[in-house]
Coordinates of C-alpha atoms and ligand atoms in Angstrom, one line a residue:
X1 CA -28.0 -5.2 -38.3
X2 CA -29.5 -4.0 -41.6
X3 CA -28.8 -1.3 -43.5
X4 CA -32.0 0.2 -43.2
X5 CA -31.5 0.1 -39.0
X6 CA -28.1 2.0 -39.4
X7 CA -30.1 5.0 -40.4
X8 CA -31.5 6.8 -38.0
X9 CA -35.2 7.5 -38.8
X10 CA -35.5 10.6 -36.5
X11 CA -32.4 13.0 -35.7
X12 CA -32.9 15.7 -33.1
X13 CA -30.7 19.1 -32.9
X14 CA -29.9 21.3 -30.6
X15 CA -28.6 24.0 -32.6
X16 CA -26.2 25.8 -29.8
X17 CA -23.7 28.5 -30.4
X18 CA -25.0 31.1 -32.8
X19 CA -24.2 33.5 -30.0
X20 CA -20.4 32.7 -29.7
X21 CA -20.2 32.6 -33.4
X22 CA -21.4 36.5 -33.8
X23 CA -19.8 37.2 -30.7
X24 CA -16.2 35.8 -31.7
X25 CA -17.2 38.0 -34.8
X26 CA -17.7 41.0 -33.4
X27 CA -21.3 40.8 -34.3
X28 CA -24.5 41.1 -32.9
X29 CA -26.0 37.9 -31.0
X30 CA -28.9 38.3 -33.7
X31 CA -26.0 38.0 -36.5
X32 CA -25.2 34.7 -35.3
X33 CA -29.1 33.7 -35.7
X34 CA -29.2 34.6 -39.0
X35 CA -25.7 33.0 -39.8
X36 CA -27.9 29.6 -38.2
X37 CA -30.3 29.5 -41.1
X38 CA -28.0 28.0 -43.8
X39 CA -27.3 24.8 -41.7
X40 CA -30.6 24.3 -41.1
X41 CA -30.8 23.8 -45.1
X42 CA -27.8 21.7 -44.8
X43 CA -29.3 19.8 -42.3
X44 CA -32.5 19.2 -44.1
X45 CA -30.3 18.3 -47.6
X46 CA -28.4 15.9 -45.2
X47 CA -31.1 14.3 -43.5
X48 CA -33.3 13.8 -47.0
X49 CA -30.1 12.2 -48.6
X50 CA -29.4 9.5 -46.0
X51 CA -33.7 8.9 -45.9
X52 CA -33.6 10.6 -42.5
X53 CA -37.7 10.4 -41.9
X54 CA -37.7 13.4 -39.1
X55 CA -35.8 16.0 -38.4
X56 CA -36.5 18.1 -35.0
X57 CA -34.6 21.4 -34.8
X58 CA -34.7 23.2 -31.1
X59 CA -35.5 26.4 -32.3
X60 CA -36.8 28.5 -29.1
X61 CA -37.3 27.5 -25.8
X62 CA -39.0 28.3 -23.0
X63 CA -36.5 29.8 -21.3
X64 CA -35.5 31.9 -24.5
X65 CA -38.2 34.9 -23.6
X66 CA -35.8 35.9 -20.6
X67 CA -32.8 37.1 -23.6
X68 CA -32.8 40.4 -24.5
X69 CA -36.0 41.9 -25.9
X70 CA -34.3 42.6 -29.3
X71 CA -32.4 39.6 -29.6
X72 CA -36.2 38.0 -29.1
X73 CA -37.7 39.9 -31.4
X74 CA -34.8 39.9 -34.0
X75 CA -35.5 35.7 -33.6
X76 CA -39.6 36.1 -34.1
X77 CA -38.8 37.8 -37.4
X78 CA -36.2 34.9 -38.2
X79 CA -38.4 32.8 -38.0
X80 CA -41.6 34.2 -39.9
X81 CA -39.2 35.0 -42.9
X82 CA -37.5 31.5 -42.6
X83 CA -41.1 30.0 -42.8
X84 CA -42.0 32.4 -45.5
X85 CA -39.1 32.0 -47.9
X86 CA -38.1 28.4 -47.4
X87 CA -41.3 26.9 -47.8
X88 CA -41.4 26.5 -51.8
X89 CA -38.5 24.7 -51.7
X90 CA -39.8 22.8 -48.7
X91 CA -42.7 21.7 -51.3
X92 CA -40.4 20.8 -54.1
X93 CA -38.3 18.7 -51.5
X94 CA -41.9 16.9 -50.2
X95 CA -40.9 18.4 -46.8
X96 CA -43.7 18.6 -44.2
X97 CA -43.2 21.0 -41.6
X98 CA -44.4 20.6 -38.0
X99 CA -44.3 21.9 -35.1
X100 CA -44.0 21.3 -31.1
X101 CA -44.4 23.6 -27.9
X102 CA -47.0 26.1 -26.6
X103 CA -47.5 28.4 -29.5
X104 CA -50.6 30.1 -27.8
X105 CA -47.4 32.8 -26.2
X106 CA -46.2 33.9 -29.8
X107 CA -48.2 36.7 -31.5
X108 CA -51.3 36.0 -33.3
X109 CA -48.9 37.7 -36.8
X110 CA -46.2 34.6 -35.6
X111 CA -48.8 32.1 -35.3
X112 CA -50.6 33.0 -38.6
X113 CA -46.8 32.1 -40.2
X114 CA -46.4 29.2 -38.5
X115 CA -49.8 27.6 -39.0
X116 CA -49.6 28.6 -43.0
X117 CA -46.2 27.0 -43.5
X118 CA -47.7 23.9 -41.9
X119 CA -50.8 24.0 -44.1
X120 CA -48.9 24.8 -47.1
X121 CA -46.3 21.6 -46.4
X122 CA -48.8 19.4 -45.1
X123 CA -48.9 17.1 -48.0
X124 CA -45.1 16.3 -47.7
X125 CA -43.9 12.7 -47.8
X126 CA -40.1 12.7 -47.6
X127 CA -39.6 14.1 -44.4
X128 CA -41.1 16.0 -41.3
X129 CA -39.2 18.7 -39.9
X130 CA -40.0 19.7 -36.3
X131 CA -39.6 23.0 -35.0
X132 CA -39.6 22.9 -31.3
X133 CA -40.8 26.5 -30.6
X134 CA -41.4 28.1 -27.3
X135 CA -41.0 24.3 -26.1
X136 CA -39.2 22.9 -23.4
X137 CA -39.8 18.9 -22.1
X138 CA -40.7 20.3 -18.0
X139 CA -43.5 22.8 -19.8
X140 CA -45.0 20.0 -22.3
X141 CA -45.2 17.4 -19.9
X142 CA -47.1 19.5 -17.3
X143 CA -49.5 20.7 -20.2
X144 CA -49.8 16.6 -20.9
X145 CA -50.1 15.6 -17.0
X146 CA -52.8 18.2 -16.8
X147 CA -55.1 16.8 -20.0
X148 CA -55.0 13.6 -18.8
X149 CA -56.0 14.9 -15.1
X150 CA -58.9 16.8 -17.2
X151 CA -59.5 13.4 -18.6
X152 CA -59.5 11.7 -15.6
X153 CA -61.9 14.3 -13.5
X154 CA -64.3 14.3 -16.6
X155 CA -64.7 10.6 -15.9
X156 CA -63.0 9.5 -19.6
X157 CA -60.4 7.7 -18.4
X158 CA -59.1 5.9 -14.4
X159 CA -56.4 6.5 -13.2
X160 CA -54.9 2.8 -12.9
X161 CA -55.6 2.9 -17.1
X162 CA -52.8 5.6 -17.3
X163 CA -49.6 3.8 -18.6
X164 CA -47.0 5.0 -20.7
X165 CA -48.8 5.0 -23.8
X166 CA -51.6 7.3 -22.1
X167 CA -48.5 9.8 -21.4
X168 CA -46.8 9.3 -25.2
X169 CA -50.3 10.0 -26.6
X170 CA -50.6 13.6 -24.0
X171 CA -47.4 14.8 -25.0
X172 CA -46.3 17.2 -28.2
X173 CA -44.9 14.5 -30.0
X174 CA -47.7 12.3 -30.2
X175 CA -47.5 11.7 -33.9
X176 CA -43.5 11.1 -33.9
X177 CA -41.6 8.3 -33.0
X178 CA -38.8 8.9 -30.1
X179 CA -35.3 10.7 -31.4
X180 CA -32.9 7.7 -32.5
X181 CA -30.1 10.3 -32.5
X182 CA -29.8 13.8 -30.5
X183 CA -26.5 16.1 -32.1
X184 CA -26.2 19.2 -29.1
X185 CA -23.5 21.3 -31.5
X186 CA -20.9 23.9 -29.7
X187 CA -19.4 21.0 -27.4
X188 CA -21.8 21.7 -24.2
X189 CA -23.2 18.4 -23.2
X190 CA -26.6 18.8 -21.4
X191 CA -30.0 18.0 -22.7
X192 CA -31.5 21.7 -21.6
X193 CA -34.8 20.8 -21.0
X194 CA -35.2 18.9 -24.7
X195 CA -36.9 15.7 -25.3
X196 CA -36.5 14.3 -21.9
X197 CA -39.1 11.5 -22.1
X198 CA -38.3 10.7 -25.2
X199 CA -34.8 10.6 -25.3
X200 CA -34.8 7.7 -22.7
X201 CA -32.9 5.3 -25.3
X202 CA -31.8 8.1 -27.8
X203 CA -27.8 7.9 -28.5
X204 CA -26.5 11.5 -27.5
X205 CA -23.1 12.8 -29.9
X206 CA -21.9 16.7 -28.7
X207 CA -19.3 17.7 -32.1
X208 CA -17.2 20.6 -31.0
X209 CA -18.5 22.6 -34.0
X210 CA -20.5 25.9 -33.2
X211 CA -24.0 26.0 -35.4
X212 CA -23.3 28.3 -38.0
X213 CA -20.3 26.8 -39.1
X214 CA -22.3 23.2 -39.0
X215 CA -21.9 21.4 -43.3
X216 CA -23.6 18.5 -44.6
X217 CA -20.2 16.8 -43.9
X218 CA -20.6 17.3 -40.0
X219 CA -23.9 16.0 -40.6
X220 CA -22.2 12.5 -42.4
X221 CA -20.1 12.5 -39.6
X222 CA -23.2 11.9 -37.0
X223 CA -24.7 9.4 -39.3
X224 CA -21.5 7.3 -39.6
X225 CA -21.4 7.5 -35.8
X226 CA -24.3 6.5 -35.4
X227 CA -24.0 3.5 -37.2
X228 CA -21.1 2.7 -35.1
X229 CA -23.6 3.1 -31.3
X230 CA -24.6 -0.7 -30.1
X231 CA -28.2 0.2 -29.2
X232 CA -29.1 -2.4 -26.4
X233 CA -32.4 -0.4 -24.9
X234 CA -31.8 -2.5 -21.9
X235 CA -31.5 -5.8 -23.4
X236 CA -27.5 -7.5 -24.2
X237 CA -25.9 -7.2 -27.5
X238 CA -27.0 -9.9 -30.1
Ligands
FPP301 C1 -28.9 28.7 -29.5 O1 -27.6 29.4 -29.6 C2 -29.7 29.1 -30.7 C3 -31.0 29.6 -30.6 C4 -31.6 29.9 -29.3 C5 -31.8 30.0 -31.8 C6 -31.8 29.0 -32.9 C7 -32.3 29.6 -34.1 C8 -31.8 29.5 -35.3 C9 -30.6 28.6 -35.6 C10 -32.4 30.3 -36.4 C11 -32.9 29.5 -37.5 C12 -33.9 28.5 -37.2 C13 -35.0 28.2 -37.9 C14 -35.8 27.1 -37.5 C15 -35.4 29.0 -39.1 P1 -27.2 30.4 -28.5 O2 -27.7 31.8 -28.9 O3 -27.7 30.0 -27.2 O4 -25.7 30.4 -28.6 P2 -24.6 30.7 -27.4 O5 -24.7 29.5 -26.5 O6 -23.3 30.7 -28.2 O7 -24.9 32.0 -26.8

């Protein structure tokens, strides 16, 4: 295997345990939030140094509207200020930020944030970095299944044409290639609703570390792993 196929050229995150961090702190939930912000900059320093070419973070899902109304809140204002302050240095980095989810639930003053930073980034060539917001896989691939069923009732497409490409092309991530790597931090090992399609042939690694405490080094550590995984995708090891 070359090099250049040791690297994973997208990494997906589930950045779990900001909650037990502020909690085992003393701190508000919302603390631990804010303490998640600097790994995310490691992260992103990480991922541009090994050549990483996407970076999807799992920001807010859909099941995130049931926490606490403040703890939601306190994260929609984490989120505009993230966009807001980080995305100079985005620029200077060549970082192009996307995103993927329903945005049409967040408030039009969220939206206006989002869709700005994505503007503002849009002519980044290093890497893309994904926020999943408001996103889970069960709610995008209902939104896809029901386009193509538009599709189909419109007359634009039959349905013995619909293969898997149809589907790829319906989903959120339409424009990214399928995770090579998903890191879950905190130790849980479940997928919560993330990337199910297209984690069919993605290697999984769960470090015990909670998010806020996550360096560029635990970042290394995934990549050498990585490198280590025998990726077969159903065929047998050359
Ligand atoms: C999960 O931990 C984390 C979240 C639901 C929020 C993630 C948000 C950030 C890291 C803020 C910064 C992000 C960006 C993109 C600027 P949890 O609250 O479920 O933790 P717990 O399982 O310990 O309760």
């Amino acid at each position: 295997m070359s090099d250049q196929k040791r690297i994973p050229q997208h990494v997906a995150i589930i950045m779990d345990g900001n909650g037990r961090w502020a909690e085992m702190r003393g701190k508000e939930r919302s603390e631990g939030h804010i303490a998640g912000v600097e790994p995310v900059r490691r992260s992103l320093r990480a991922a541009v140094r090994h050549g990483v070419k996407f970076l999807t973070l799992y920001a807010f899902s859909t099941e995130n509207w049931g926490r606490p109304t403040a703890e939601v809140d306190a994260l929609m204002e984490l989120f505009c200020q993230s966009v807001v302050n980080e995305t100079p240095e985005l620029v200077r980095q060549g970082v192009e930020i996307r995103m993927i989810g329903d945005r049409s639930r967040f408030s039009p003053k969220v939206q206006e944030h989002l869709a700005r930073a994505e503007r503002q980034t849009a002519r980044g060539e290093t890497l893309t970095l994904i926020l999943a917001l408001n996103y889970s896989s069960r709610d995008e691939i209902t939104r896809a299944v029901r386009h193509i069923a538009r599709q189909a009732a419109d007359g634009a497409i039959v349905p013995e044409q619909i293969d898997e490409r149809t589907i790829c092309e319906a989903l959120d991530t339409a424009a990214f290639p399928d995770p090579d790597l998903i890191i879950r931090t905190s130790g849980e090992q479940r997928l919560s609703n993330f990337l199910l399609w297209q984690a069919s042939y993605a290697e999984l690694w769960f470090p015990e570390v909670l998010w806020p405490d996550f360096t560029e080094e635990d970042f290394d550590r995934a990549m050498e792993e990585y490198a280590r995984r025998d990726r077969r995708f159903g065929l047998v090891s050359k």
